Short mmCIF file of C-alpha atoms in Angstrom, two decimals:
data_model
loop_
_atom_site.label_atom_id
_atom_site.label_comp_id
_atom_site.label_asym_id
_atom_site.label_seq_id
_atom_site.Cartn_x
_atom_site.Cartn_y
_atom_site.Cartn_z
CA MET A 245 -7.06 -2.03 -11.84
CA ARG A 246 -4.06 -2.04 -14.09
CA SER A 247 -3.61 -5.37 -14.39
CA SER A 248 -6.48 -7.93 -16.31
CA ARG A 249 -5.10 -10.50 -13.45
CA PRO A 250 -7.80 -11.65 -11.40
CA ILE A 251 -8.82 -9.01 -7.46
CA LEU A 252 -8.86 -11.69 -5.30
CA LEU A 253 -11.55 -11.41 -1.96
CA VAL A 254 -11.18 -12.83 1.30
CA ASP A 255 -13.82 -13.30 3.33
CA ASP A 256 -15.94 -15.18 5.63
CA ASP A 257 -19.36 -13.54 5.15
CA ASN A 258 -21.22 -14.29 1.27
CA ALA A 259 -23.28 -11.24 1.25
CA GLU A 260 -19.80 -8.77 1.12
CA MET A 261 -18.84 -10.93 -1.19
CA MET A 262 -22.20 -10.25 -3.22
CA THR A 263 -21.38 -5.88 -2.64
CA VAL A 264 -18.12 -6.17 -3.61
CA LYS A 265 -18.53 -7.54 -6.71
CA ARG A 266 -22.15 -5.04 -7.38
CA ALA A 267 -19.66 -2.76 -5.91
CA LEU A 268 -17.26 -3.33 -8.68
CA ASP A 269 -19.28 -4.19 -11.99
CA GLU A 270 -21.54 -0.31 -11.20
CA LEU A 271 -17.43 0.89 -11.46
CA ASN A 272 -16.98 -1.14 -14.70
CA VAL A 273 -13.70 -3.31 -12.79
CA HIS A 274 -14.01 -5.85 -15.06
CA ASN A 275 -11.48 -8.33 -13.52
CA GLU A 276 -12.60 -11.56 -12.31
CA LEU A 277 -14.00 -11.93 -8.82
CA VAL A 278 -12.26 -15.33 -7.12
CA HIS A 279 -14.22 -15.34 -3.52
CA HIS A 280 -12.50 -17.48 -0.37
CA LEU A 281 -13.51 -18.09 2.78
CA ASP A 282 -11.16 -18.35 4.56
CA GLY A 283 -7.59 -17.28 4.94
CA GLU A 284 -6.47 -21.01 4.55
CA ASN A 285 -8.26 -21.84 2.03
CA ALA A 286 -6.98 -18.36 -0.17
CA LEU A 287 -3.88 -20.25 0.66
CA ASN A 288 -4.36 -22.80 -1.19
CA TYR A 289 -5.42 -20.91 -4.34
CA LEU A 290 -2.84 -18.89 -4.44
CA ARG A 291 -0.16 -21.64 -3.67
CA ASN A 292 -2.27 -23.27 -6.45
CA ASN A 293 -1.87 -20.41 -9.10
CA ALA A 294 1.42 -18.92 -8.47
CA ASP A 295 2.39 -18.05 -11.82
CA LYS A 296 -1.21 -16.47 -12.74
CA GLY A 297 -2.37 -15.28 -8.90
CA PRO A 298 -3.97 -11.52 -8.49
CA CYS A 299 -3.48 -8.01 -9.27
CA VAL A 300 -4.27 -6.93 -5.58
CA ILE A 301 -5.52 -8.84 -2.30
CA LEU A 302 -8.55 -7.66 -0.60
CA LEU A 303 -8.52 -8.78 3.07
CA ASP A 304 -11.61 -9.17 5.10
CA LEU A 305 -9.93 -9.29 9.54
CA ASN A 306 -12.24 -11.90 11.24
CA MET A 307 -12.60 -15.09 9.33
CA PRO A 308 -12.15 -19.08 10.93
CA LYS A 309 -9.88 -20.99 10.08
CA MET A 310 -7.28 -18.46 9.47
CA ASN A 311 -7.97 -15.05 9.57
CA GLY A 312 -6.96 -11.87 8.07
CA VAL A 313 -3.77 -11.21 10.24
CA ASP A 314 -2.04 -15.02 9.96
CA PHE A 315 -2.85 -14.89 6.70
CA LEU A 316 -1.62 -10.95 5.90
CA ALA A 317 1.66 -12.28 7.33
CA ALA A 318 1.45 -15.90 5.30
CA VAL A 319 1.32 -14.62 1.73
CA LYS A 320 4.28 -11.63 2.82
CA ALA A 321 6.71 -14.90 4.67
CA ASN A 322 5.68 -16.14 1.67
CA ALA A 323 9.53 -15.37 -1.16
CA LYS A 324 6.17 -16.08 -4.29
CA LEU A 325 3.76 -14.84 -2.86
CA LYS A 326 4.88 -12.15 -1.15
CA GLN A 327 4.98 -9.08 -4.00
CA ILE A 328 1.18 -9.30 -3.90
CA PRO A 329 -0.41 -6.00 -2.21
CA ILE A 330 -3.01 -6.69 -0.11
CA ILE A 331 -5.68 -4.55 1.23
CA ILE A 332 -6.61 -4.54 4.53
CA LEU A 333 -11.47 -4.43 3.91
CA THR A 334 -12.46 -4.81 7.18
CA VAL A 335 -15.05 -3.07 9.88
CA SER A 336 -12.24 -3.43 12.05
CA ASP A 337 -11.81 0.59 13.28
CA ASP A 338 -9.57 -1.18 16.05
CA GLU A 339 -5.67 0.01 16.88
CA ASP A 340 -4.16 -2.64 17.21
CA ASP A 341 -5.76 -4.17 13.68
CA LYS A 342 -4.45 -1.54 12.24
CA ILE A 343 -0.60 -1.45 13.89
CA LYS A 344 -1.04 -5.31 13.03
CA CYS A 345 -1.71 -4.78 9.47
CA PHE A 346 0.75 -2.31 8.06
CA GLU A 347 3.23 -3.78 10.37
CA SER A 348 2.58 -6.93 8.08
CA CYS A 349 3.35 -4.32 5.36
CA ALA A 350 -0.32 -3.79 4.48
CA ALA A 351 -1.39 -1.43 1.05
CA GLY A 352 -3.80 0.48 2.38
CA TYR A 353 -6.68 -0.58 5.74
CA ILE A 354 -10.01 0.59 4.14
CA VAL A 355 -12.51 0.11 7.00
CA LYS A 356 -16.26 -0.26 5.43
CA PRO A 357 -18.66 2.18 5.60
CA ALA A 358 -21.67 1.66 6.97
CA THR A 359 -23.76 2.67 3.59
CA TYR A 360 -23.76 1.39 0.13
CA GLU A 361 -22.70 4.82 -1.38
CA GLU A 362 -19.50 5.43 1.00
CA PHE A 363 -18.99 1.96 -0.21
CA ILE A 364 -18.79 2.18 -4.01
CA LYS A 365 -17.17 5.77 -3.68
CA ALA A 366 -14.01 3.81 -1.82
CA MET A 367 -13.92 1.37 -4.04
CA ASP A 368 -13.91 4.17 -7.15
CA THR A 369 -10.50 5.13 -5.10
CA LEU A 370 -9.15 1.29 -4.57
CA ASP A 371 -9.28 1.36 -8.16
CA ALA A 372 -7.81 4.49 -9.20
CA TYR A 373 -4.97 4.00 -7.08
CA TRP A 374 -4.67 0.45 -8.05
CA THR A 375 -5.32 1.86 -11.61
CA LEU A 376 -2.32 4.45 -11.07
CA SER A 377 0.03 2.12 -9.11
CA GLU A 378 1.91 -0.43 -10.95
CA LEU A 379 1.85 -3.59 -10.25
CA PRO A 380 4.19 -6.60 -9.84
CA PHE A 381 3.67 -8.73 -12.96
CA PRO A 382 3.20 -8.07 -16.29
CA ASP A 383 0.63 -7.93 -17.31
CA ALA A 384 -1.16 -11.85 -18.33
CA MET B 283 -4.00 12.51 3.62
CA ARG B 284 -5.75 11.01 6.70
CA ASP B 285 -3.61 12.02 9.59
CA TYR B 286 -1.41 15.36 10.49
CA LYS B 287 2.14 13.96 10.11
CA PRO B 288 4.72 15.02 7.79
CA ILE B 289 5.42 13.45 4.11
CA LEU B 290 9.01 12.07 4.00
CA LEU B 291 9.97 12.84 0.16
CA LEU B 292 13.51 11.05 -0.89
CA GLU B 293 14.35 12.80 -3.66
CA ASP B 294 17.80 13.65 -4.60
CA ASP B 295 16.50 16.01 -7.77
CA THR B 296 15.36 19.51 -6.20
CA VAL B 297 13.79 20.21 -9.36
CA ASP B 298 11.72 16.87 -8.52
CA ALA B 299 11.20 18.04 -4.90
CA MET B 300 10.29 20.82 -5.68
CA THR B 301 7.60 19.90 -8.27
CA VAL B 302 5.68 17.70 -5.55
CA LYS B 303 5.82 20.47 -2.93
CA ARG B 304 3.72 22.57 -5.14
CA ALA B 305 1.42 19.96 -6.52
CA LEU B 306 0.88 18.92 -2.88
CA ARG B 307 0.66 22.62 -1.80
CA ASP B 308 -2.37 23.05 -5.53
CA LEU B 309 -3.76 20.15 -3.87
CA LYS B 310 -4.16 21.46 -0.69
CA VAL B 311 -2.57 18.96 0.80
CA THR B 312 -1.46 20.30 4.47
CA ASN B 313 1.10 17.83 6.12
CA PRO B 314 3.86 19.08 6.51
CA LEU B 315 6.65 17.61 2.99
CA VAL B 316 9.82 17.13 4.37
CA ARG B 317 12.45 16.61 1.75
CA VAL B 318 15.52 13.93 2.07
CA ALA B 319 17.92 13.42 -0.87
CA ASN B 320 19.37 9.97 -0.43
CA GLY B 321 18.66 7.02 1.15
CA GLU B 322 20.68 7.38 4.19
CA GLU B 323 19.26 11.06 5.22
CA ALA B 324 16.49 9.38 5.23
CA LEU B 325 17.41 6.56 7.86
CA VAL B 326 19.07 9.62 10.13
CA TYR B 327 15.54 11.72 9.88
CA LEU B 328 13.50 8.52 10.44
CA ARG B 329 16.08 7.27 13.15
CA ASP B 330 15.84 10.67 15.13
CA GLU B 331 13.57 10.80 18.03
CA THR B 332 13.10 13.97 17.61
CA LYS B 333 11.86 13.78 14.76
CA THR B 334 7.83 13.27 14.18
CA LYS B 335 7.52 10.04 12.30
CA PRO B 336 6.08 10.20 8.66
CA CYS B 337 2.42 9.04 7.71
CA VAL B 338 3.70 7.59 3.96
CA ILE B 339 6.71 7.53 2.66
CA LEU B 340 7.05 8.74 -1.16
CA LEU B 341 10.53 7.54 -2.80
CA ASP B 342 12.69 7.42 -5.63
CA LEU B 343 14.88 4.69 -7.00
CA ASN B 344 17.34 6.47 -7.95
CA MET B 345 19.83 8.37 -5.88
CA PRO B 346 22.89 8.51 -5.03
CA LYS B 347 24.75 7.31 -1.30
CA MET B 348 21.55 4.70 -0.57
CA ASN B 349 18.69 4.37 -3.29
CA GLY B 350 15.98 3.10 -2.82
CA ILE B 351 15.98 -0.28 -3.46
CA GLU B 352 18.57 -0.08 -0.59
CA PHE B 353 16.69 1.76 1.16
CA LEU B 354 13.49 -0.03 1.57
CA LYS B 355 15.78 -2.72 2.69
CA ILE B 356 16.72 -1.51 5.23
CA ALA B 357 13.09 0.10 6.70
CA LYS B 358 10.96 -3.22 6.13
CA ALA B 359 14.14 -4.59 8.33
CA ASP B 360 13.42 -2.47 10.57
CA ASP B 361 10.61 -2.44 13.11
CA LYS B 362 10.11 0.46 13.36
CA LEU B 363 9.73 1.85 10.08
CA ARG B 364 8.32 -1.33 9.01
CA ARG B 365 4.80 -0.38 9.28
CA ILE B 366 5.73 3.31 7.60
CA PRO B 367 3.86 3.00 3.81
CA ALA B 368 6.35 3.49 1.51
CA ILE B 369 5.14 4.41 -1.84
CA VAL B 370 7.93 4.64 -4.99
CA LEU B 371 7.66 8.16 -7.19
CA THR B 372 9.77 7.48 -9.96
CA THR B 373 10.32 7.91 -14.15
CA SER B 374 11.94 4.27 -14.28
CA LYS B 375 9.08 2.05 -15.82
CA ASP B 376 12.30 -1.15 -15.36
CA ASP B 377 10.15 -4.58 -14.83
CA GLN B 378 13.03 -5.19 -12.45
CA ASP B 379 12.87 -2.06 -10.14
CA ARG B 380 8.82 -2.78 -10.28
CA PHE B 381 8.83 -6.25 -9.03
CA ALA B 382 12.54 -5.56 -6.70
CA THR B 383 10.43 -3.43 -4.95
CA PHE B 384 6.40 -4.88 -4.74
CA GLN B 385 9.19 -8.09 -3.47
CA LEU B 386 9.99 -5.30 -0.45
CA SER B 387 6.12 -4.89 0.28
CA ILE B 388 5.55 -0.89 -0.94
CA ALA B 389 2.23 0.51 -1.52
CA GLY B 390 2.48 1.97 -4.53
CA PHE B 391 4.63 2.28 -7.92
CA ILE B 392 3.67 5.29 -9.41
CA VAL B 393 5.53 6.52 -12.65
CA LYS B 394 5.80 9.84 -13.13
CA PRO B 395 3.83 11.98 -15.63
CA VAL B 396 6.53 14.15 -17.05
CA ASP B 397 3.62 16.81 -17.83
CA TYR B 398 2.76 18.57 -14.79
CA ILE B 399 -0.92 18.73 -14.94
CA LYS B 400 -1.25 14.98 -15.76
CA PHE B 401 1.26 14.87 -12.53
CA VAL B 402 -0.75 16.26 -10.21
CA GLU B 403 -3.92 14.21 -11.40
CA ALA B 404 -1.83 11.38 -10.19
CA MET B 405 -0.78 13.17 -7.32
CA LYS B 406 -4.81 14.03 -6.61
CA ILE B 407 -5.03 9.81 -6.41
CA VAL B 408 -2.73 9.19 -4.47
CA ASN B 409 -4.05 11.97 -1.15
CA LEU B 410 -7.55 10.04 -2.21
CA TYR B 411 -6.55 6.60 -1.47
CA TRP B 412 -4.04 8.07 2.23
CA THR B 413 -6.84 10.06 3.05
CA LEU B 414 -9.41 6.86 2.52
CA SER B 415 -7.24 4.44 4.16
CA GLU B 416 -6.33 4.40 7.66
CA LEU B 417 -2.55 4.99 8.29
CA PRO B 418 -0.82 3.26 11.21
CA ASN B 419 0.09 4.87 14.40
CA THR B 420 3.90 5.52 14.03
CA GLU B 421 4.01 6.27 18.22
CA GLN B 422 2.54 2.83 19.63
CA GLU B 423 4.56 -0.02 20.20
CA ASN B 424 3.07 -3.36 18.73
CA THR B 425 2.31 -5.39 22.10
CA ASP B 426 2.39 -8.95 20.43
CA ALA B 427 5.98 -10.51 20.38
CA LYS B 428 5.02 -12.67 17.84
CA LEU B 429 3.99 -11.23 15.29
CA THR B 430 7.71 -8.75 15.06
CA THR B 431 9.49 -12.08 14.81
CA ASP B 432 7.48 -13.73 12.13
CA THR B 433 6.41 -11.19 9.78
CA ALA B 434 8.82 -11.03 6.49
CA CYS B 435 7.85 -8.80 4.61
CA ARG B 436 11.27 -7.69 3.86
#
């Protein structure tokens, strides 16, 4: 990533979190990975860390309490948070989900590949893009 | 890109537009490139029902008539256009431009490398990412009316 700020992962599955962490480690992405299990907790984290928030958010869709679509809409409706790029990382290939997420201005929608080899390739592409792209905050 | 739809390029400089076209051709990106010279022309294209909506929008910031930020303010407030990912492609390294465009929920902000080889490398990464990422169906109506009124990525 271009920034040294943390990456926020919102995913209710701890095993998925471990997979993301392993892939980032293997790709030598050194940003801290902050993990929250649902949208409500993630939103609280963002509100409490507005000045040193994440450089990007990786977001699962199917979660308890507040799901991904609602979380995305809540972040994009908050003037202090809306600039953070949010990339959907999900198993859902549903057209309605895609439309809802892009209508809420998701900055990418990645359907998680079935194998780890493909997953690491996807994470490599994601990292390359968000290293090429500027990010909203000057580096901390 | 993941789908066959056109890429819409907002660029007032003909030479820069040709460089983008050449880079996409060198990368064997087969999507047609539709180039308009400013935000006003882009809105005319995007609102023309006879034209295929683009899969992504690449936009320069400094343009006459309607600049990139003015265009984004209008496009991101438009229910039919908001879902199309917009990626800034500019020479501007201005912090305010960057912050203002991310506030308008752009999906990337690429500072154009001057060197052509480096520019092609940058466009290769852009193409890889938007081939990996799904893209929204631009024809299908959003049936969830609540979402449309609640969403404020603008």
